[in-house]
Structure formats: structure tokens, C-alpha cells
Short mmCIF file of C-alpha atoms in Angstrom, two decimals:
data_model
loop_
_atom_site.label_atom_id
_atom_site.label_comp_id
_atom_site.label_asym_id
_atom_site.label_seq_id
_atom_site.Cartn_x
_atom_site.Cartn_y
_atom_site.Cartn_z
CA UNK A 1 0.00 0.00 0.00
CA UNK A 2 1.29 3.41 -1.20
CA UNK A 3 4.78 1.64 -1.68
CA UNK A 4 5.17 2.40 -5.25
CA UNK A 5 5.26 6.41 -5.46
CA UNK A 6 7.56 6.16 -8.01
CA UNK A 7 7.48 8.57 -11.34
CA UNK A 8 4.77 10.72 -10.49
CA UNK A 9 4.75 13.28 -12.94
CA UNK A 10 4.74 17.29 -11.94
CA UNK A 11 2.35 19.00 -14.33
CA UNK A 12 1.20 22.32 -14.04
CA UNK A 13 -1.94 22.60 -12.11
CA UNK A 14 -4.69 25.30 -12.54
CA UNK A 15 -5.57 27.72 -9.70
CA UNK A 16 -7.86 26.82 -7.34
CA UNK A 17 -9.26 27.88 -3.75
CA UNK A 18 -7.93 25.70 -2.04
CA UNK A 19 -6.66 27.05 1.60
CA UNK A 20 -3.67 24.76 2.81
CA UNK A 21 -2.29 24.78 6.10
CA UNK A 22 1.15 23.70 6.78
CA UNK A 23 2.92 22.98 10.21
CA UNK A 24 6.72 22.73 10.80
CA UNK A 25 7.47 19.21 11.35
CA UNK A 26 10.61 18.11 14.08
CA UNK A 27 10.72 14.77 11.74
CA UNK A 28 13.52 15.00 9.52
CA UNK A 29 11.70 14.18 6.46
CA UNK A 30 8.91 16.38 6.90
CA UNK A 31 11.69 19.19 7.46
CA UNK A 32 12.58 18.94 3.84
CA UNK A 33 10.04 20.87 2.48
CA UNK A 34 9.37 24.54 3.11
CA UNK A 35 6.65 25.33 5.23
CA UNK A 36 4.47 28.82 5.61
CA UNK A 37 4.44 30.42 8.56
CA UNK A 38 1.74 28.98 11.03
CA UNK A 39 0.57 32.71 11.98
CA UNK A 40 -0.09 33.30 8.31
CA UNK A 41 -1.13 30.08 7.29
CA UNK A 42 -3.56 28.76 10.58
CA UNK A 43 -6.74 30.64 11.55
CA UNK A 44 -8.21 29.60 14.44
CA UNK A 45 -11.75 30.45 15.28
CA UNK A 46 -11.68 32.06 19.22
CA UNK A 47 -14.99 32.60 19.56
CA UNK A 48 -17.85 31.67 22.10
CA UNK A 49 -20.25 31.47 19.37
CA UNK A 50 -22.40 27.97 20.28
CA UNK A 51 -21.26 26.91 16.94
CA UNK A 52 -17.64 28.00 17.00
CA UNK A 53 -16.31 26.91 20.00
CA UNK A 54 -12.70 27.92 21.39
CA UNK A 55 -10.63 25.03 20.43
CA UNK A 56 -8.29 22.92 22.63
CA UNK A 57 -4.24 24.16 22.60
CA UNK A 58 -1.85 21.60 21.39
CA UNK A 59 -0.81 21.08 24.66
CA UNK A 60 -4.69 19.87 25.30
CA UNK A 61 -4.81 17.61 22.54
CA UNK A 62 -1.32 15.96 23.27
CA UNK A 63 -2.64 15.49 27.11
CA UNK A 64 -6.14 13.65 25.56
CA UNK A 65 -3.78 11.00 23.79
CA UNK A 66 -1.37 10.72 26.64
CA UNK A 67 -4.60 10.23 28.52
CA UNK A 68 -6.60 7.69 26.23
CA UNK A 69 -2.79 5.57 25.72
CA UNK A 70 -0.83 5.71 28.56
CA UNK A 71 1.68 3.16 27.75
CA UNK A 72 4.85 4.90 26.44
CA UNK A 73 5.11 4.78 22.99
CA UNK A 74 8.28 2.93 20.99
CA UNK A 75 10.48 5.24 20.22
CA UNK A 76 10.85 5.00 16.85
CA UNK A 77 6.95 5.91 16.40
CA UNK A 78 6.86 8.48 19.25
CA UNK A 79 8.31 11.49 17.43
CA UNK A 80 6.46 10.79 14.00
CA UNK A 81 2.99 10.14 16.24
CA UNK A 82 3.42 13.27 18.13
CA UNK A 83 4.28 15.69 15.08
CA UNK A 84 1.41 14.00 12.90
CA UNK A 85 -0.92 14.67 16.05
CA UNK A 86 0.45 18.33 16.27
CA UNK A 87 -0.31 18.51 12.49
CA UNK A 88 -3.83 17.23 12.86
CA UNK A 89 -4.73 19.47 15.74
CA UNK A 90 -4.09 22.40 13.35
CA UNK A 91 -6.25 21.17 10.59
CA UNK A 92 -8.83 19.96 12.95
CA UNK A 93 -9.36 23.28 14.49
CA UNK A 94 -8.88 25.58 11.37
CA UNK A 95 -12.14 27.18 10.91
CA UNK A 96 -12.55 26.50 7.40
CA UNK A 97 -11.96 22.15 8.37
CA UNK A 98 -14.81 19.77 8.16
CA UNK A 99 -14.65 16.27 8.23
CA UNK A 100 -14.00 15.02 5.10
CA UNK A 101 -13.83 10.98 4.14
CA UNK A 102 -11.03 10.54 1.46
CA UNK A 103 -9.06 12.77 4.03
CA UNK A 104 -10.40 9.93 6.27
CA UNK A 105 -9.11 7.26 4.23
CA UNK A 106 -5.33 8.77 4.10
CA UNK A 107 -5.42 9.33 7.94
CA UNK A 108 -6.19 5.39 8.23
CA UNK A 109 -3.95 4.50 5.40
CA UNK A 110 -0.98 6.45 7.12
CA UNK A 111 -1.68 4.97 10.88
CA UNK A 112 -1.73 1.35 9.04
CA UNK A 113 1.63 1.86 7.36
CA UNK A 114 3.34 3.41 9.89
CA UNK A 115 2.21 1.31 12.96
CA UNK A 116 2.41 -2.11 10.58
CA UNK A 117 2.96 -5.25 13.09
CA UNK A 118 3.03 -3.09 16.25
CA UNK A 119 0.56 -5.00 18.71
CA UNK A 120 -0.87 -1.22 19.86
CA UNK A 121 -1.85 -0.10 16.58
CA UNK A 122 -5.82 -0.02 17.16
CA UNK A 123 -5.45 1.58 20.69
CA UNK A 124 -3.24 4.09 19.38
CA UNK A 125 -5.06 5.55 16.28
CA UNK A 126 -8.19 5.32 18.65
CA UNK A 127 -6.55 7.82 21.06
CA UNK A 128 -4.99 9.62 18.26
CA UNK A 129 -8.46 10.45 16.70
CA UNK A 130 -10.45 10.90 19.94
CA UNK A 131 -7.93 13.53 20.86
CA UNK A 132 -8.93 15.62 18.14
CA UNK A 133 -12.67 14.76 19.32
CA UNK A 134 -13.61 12.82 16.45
CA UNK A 135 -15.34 9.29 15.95
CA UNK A 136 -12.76 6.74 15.35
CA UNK A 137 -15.31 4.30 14.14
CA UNK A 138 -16.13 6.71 11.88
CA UNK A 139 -12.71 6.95 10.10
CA UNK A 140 -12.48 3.54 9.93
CA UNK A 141 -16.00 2.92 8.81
CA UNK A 142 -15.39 5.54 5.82
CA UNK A 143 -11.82 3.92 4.76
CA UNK A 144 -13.09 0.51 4.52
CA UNK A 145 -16.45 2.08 2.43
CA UNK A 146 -14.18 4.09 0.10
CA UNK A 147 -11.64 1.09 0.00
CA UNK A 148 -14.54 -1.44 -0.90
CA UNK A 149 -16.02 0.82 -3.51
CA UNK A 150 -12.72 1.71 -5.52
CA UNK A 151 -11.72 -1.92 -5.74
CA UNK A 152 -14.91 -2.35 -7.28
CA UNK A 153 -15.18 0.50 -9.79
CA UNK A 154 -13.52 -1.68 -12.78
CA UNK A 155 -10.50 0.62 -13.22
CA UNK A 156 -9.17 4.20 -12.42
CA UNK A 157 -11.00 5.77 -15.25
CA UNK A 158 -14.26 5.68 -13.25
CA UNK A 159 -12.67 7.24 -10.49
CA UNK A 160 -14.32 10.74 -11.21
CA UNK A 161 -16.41 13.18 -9.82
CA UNK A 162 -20.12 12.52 -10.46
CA UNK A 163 -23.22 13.33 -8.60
CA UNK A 164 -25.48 11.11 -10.34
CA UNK A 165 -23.00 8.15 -10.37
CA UNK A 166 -21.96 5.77 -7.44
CA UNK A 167 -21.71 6.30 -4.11
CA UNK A 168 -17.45 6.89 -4.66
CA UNK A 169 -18.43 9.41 -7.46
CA UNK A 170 -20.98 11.37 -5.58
CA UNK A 171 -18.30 11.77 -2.82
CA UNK A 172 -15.73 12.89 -5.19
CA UNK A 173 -18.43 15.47 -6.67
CA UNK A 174 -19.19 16.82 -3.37
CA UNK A 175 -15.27 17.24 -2.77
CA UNK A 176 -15.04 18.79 -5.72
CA UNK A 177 -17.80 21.64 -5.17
CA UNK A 178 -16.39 22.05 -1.76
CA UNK A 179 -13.76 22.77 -3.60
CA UNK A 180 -14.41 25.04 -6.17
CA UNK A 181 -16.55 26.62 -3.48
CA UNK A 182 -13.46 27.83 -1.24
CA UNK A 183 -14.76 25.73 1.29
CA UNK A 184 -12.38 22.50 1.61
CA UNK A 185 -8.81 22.78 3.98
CA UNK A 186 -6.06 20.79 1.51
CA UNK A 187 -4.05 18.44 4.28
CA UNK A 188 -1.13 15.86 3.07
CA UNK A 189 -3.70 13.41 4.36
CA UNK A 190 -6.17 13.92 1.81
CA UNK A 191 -3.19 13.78 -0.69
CA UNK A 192 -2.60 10.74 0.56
CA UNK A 193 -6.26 9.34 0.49
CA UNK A 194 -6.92 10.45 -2.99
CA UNK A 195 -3.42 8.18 -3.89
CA UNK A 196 -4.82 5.06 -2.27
CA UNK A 197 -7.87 5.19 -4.14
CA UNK A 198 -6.31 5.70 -7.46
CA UNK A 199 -4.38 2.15 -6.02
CA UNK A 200 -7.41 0.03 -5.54
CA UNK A 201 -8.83 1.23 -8.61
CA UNK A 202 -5.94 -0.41 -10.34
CA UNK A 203 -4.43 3.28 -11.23
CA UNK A 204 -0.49 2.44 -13.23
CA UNK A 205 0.68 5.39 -13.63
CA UNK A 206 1.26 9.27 -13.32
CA UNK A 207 -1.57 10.47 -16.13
CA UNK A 208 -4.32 8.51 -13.42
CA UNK A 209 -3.58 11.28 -10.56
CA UNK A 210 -3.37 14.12 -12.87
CA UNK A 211 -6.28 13.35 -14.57
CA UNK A 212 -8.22 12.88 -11.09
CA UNK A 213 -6.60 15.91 -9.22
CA UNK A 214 -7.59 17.92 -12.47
CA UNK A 215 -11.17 16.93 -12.43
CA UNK A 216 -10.81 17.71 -8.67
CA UNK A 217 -9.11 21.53 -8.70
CA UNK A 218 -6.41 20.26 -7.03
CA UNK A 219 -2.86 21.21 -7.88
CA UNK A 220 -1.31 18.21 -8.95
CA UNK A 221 2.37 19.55 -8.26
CA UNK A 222 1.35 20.43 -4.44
CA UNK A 223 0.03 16.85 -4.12
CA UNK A 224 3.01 15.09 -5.73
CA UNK A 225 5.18 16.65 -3.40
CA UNK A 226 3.04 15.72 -0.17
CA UNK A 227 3.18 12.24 -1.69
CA UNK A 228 6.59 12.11 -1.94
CA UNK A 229 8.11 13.86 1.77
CA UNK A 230 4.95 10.70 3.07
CA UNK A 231 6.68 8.12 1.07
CA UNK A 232 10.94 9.50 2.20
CA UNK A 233 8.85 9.17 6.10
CA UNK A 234 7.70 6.13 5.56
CA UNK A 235 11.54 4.69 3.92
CA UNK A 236 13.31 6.58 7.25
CA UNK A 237 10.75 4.96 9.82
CA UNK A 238 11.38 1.35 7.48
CA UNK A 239 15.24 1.96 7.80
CA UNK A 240 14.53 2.81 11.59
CA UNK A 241 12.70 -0.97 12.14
CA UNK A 242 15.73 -2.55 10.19
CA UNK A 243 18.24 -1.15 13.08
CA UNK A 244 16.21 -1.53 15.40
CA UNK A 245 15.10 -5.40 14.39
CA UNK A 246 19.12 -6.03 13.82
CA UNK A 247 20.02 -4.31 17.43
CA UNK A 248 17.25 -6.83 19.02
CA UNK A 249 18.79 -9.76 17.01
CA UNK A 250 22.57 -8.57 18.61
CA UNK A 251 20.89 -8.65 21.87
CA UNK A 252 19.27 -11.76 21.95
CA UNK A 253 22.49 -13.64 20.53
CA UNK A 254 24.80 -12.16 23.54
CA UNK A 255 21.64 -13.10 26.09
CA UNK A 256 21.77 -16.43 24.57
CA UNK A 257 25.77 -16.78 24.85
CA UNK A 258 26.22 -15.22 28.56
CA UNK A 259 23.10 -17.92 29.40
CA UNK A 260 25.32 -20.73 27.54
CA UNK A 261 28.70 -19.32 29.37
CA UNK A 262 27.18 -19.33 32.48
CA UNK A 263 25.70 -22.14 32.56
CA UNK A 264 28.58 -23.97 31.23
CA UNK A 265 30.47 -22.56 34.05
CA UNK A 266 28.12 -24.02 36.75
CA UNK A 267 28.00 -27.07 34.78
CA UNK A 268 32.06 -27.48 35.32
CA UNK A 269 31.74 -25.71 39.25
CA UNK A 270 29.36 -28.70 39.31
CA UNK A 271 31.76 -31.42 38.47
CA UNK A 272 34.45 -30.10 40.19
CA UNK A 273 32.51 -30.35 43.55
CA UNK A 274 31.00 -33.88 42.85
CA UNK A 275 35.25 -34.38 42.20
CA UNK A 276 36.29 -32.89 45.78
CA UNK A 277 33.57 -34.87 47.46
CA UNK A 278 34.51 -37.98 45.62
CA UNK A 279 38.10 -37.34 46.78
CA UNK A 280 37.09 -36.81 50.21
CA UNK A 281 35.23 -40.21 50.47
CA UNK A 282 37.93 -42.10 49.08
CA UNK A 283 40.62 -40.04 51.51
#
């Protein structure tokens, strides 16, 4: 899933309304690409309006996942979990965010790579999600809907916005007014969600994405790049797993030799008390 990111093609995209927010993440790979300022770039709605209520602080949203997982996280997944929760908490409380499923989809298809074989994964994206105060089930729910109804569209070129067509056409349509309306927050996640379904629809190469972001008014180039700084995190946290599996390996062959040295040596302190009592009886 999402492993082969490989010639994506940068075309030139046309301009839309699209209002992106970027945060400054401490992961190295996510460094690598210039980021806006978050002053300019993050508008958060302070007011006591019933329907715009003042949103947590990042320090708030950390504490609700610390809260709902309070086993220490691995560390090779705690700095990547913490800046993609950071990241979240910004689009989740810009004013102009609202739940979106293909957005959905990339959040799940993210947590699934990135936490692949760890035992916690399920209790972790739950307390990821409800710390942003959001349905889990929900994201889930949508990903396996979307995921079910690209793998059965009979190819990438149905993939398109329609809102007379299938259920995974009518949501594409309403993305696309939403965007073409001003009213839809661009995240990496959604980049990320609109790649995955291009994969189960059997999508081979680069002209499937540009033809899809185009029907979409997205810029192809912006989601090419948030493709590729996901897929250079996802090769550092892989390279991370290799060390790590290899420094586990190291371990567990020098537990097994001390265990084999010292019992060897009690083995011989053995015999060489049944020899001084066999002396002594003889004496």
C-alpha cells in the first residue's frame, strides 16, 4: 500500500481555492520541504459562538492522547505520532476544516503503514483520533467504504467526480464543489487518500492522478510533493525498524551466549565439587 510512489509526474496545475495549512514538522523528512508560517497560514476560530467553539491548545490535545494511551510509545513511532498529532490538531481546528472521508481514508492509510505489526496499533489511532474529538469508528467505517467501492469501480478511469453516479463518485463530486466553493482545507492526508484510491482502482501510472486531481481543482504539483516527503517518512521509519530489528537480534544472541557461558560454568563448578567430594570419600 502506497509503496510504489515512483514517477509521479509534476504537471502544471490550474488555480484553485484551495486554503492549505502547513505545520513545521521536528521529523527529519517532513523538514525537507518549506513550510508557511503557522501565523499566516492557521486561523483559528476564538470565539464563544455555540457553533464555533474555542478550540483545545496543542498542549490539550497531546494530554487527551497521553490520557486515552498511557503506555509509552516505541520510540521510533513516538516522534512521527506526536508531530502527525500536532499537524492534525491544526487542521482539525482551522475554521474552514470539516470532516472530510477521502481525508479519512489517508489518515487510516498512514496509521496502518506506519504502525504495521506493532501489537498497539488499534489503541493508538483510537486515542490519536479521539484527541482531536472525532469518531474513530467513523474513520475507519469511511476507509473501509471508500476502499470497498474503488476496488470495485472496474478501473481508475471511473474514479471521477459525479453526482449522479456511485456512491465513490458522488463523494468525489461533493469534494469537488467544496472545492471550487473555497470551502475545503487541503491536508497531506487527503493527498494521501486520494493516492490510495487511485491504487485500488488499479491506477499504473502518473496520467491517473493528474487526470483525477484535475477533475478535482487540485494542484497536482502540491500533491506530488506531499506524496513524496509521506513516502521519504515512511523509507526513514522502514530503515529505523531494520536497526532496530538487527540491534534486538545482537541482543538476543549475547543473552543467549552469557546464558550458555554461564551455565557452562556451573555445569564445570558442578563437576568439580561432585570431584572434591569424591576425593574426600575415598581419603
Amino acid at each position: 500500500m502506497l509503496g510504489a510512489l515512483p514517477c509521479l509526474a509534476v504537471a502544471p496545475a490550474p488555480t484553485t481555492c484551495l486554503r492549505p495549512v502547513r505545520s513545521k514538522l521536528v521529523f527529519q523528512a517532513f523538514r525537507a520541504c518549506p513550510r508557511r508560517s503557522l501565523r499566516s497560514a492557521v486561523s483559528m476560530k476564538a470565539s464563544t459562538h455555540e457553533h464555533h467553539p474555542i478550540p483545545p491548545t496543542v498542549a490539550d490535545t497531546k494530554a487527551a492522547f497521553l490520557e486515552g494511551f498511557k503506555r509509552p510509545l516505541p520510540g521510533i513511532y513516538s516522534t512521527v505520532i506526536q508531530e502527525l498529532l500536532v499537524q492534525q490538531h491544526l487542521f482539525r481546528w482551522n475554521m474552514t476544516y470539516s470532516y472530510n472521508a477521502i481525508t479519512a481514508l489517508g489518515v487510516v492509510s498512514i496509521f496502518d503503514q506506519l504502525l504495521e505489526g506493532l501489537p498497539e496499533q488499534d489503541p493508538i489511532f483510537e486515542a490519536f483520533i479521539k484527541a482531536l474529538q472525532e469518531d474513530p469508528a467513523q474513520y475507519r467505517g469511511d476507509a473501509r467504504r471508500l476502499e470497498e467501492a474503488a476496488g470495485s469501480l472496474g478501473g481508475p478511469e471511473n474514479l471521477k467526480p459525479d453526482a449522479e453516479g456511485s456512491e465513490i463518485q458522488k463523494t468525489l463530486a461533493q469534494t469537488a464543489e467544496a472545492i471550487k466553493s473555497g470551502n475545503f482545507l487541503y491536508t497531506r492526508f487527503f493527498a494521501v487518500g486520494l493516492f490510495r484510491l487511485l491504487e485500488l482502482a488499479g491506477a499504473k501510472g502518473p496520467k491517473a492522478l493528474s487526470g483525477l486531481t484535475s477533475a478535482l481543482g487540485v494542484p497536482l504539483e502540491r500533491v506530488n510533493a506531499d506524496l513524496l516527503t509521506y513516502k521519504n517518512v515512511l523509507s526513514k521509519l522502514q530503515a529505523a525498524k531494520e536497526i532496530m530489528k538487527e540491534f534486538l537480534e545482537r541482543e538476543k544472541k549475547k543473552t543467549a551466549q552469557r546464558l550458555a557461558e554461564k551455565q557452562a560454568k556451573q555445569a564445570a563448578q558442578s563437576g568439580e565439587s561432585a570431584d572434591g567430594k569424591a576425593a574426600e570419600v575415598a581419603a
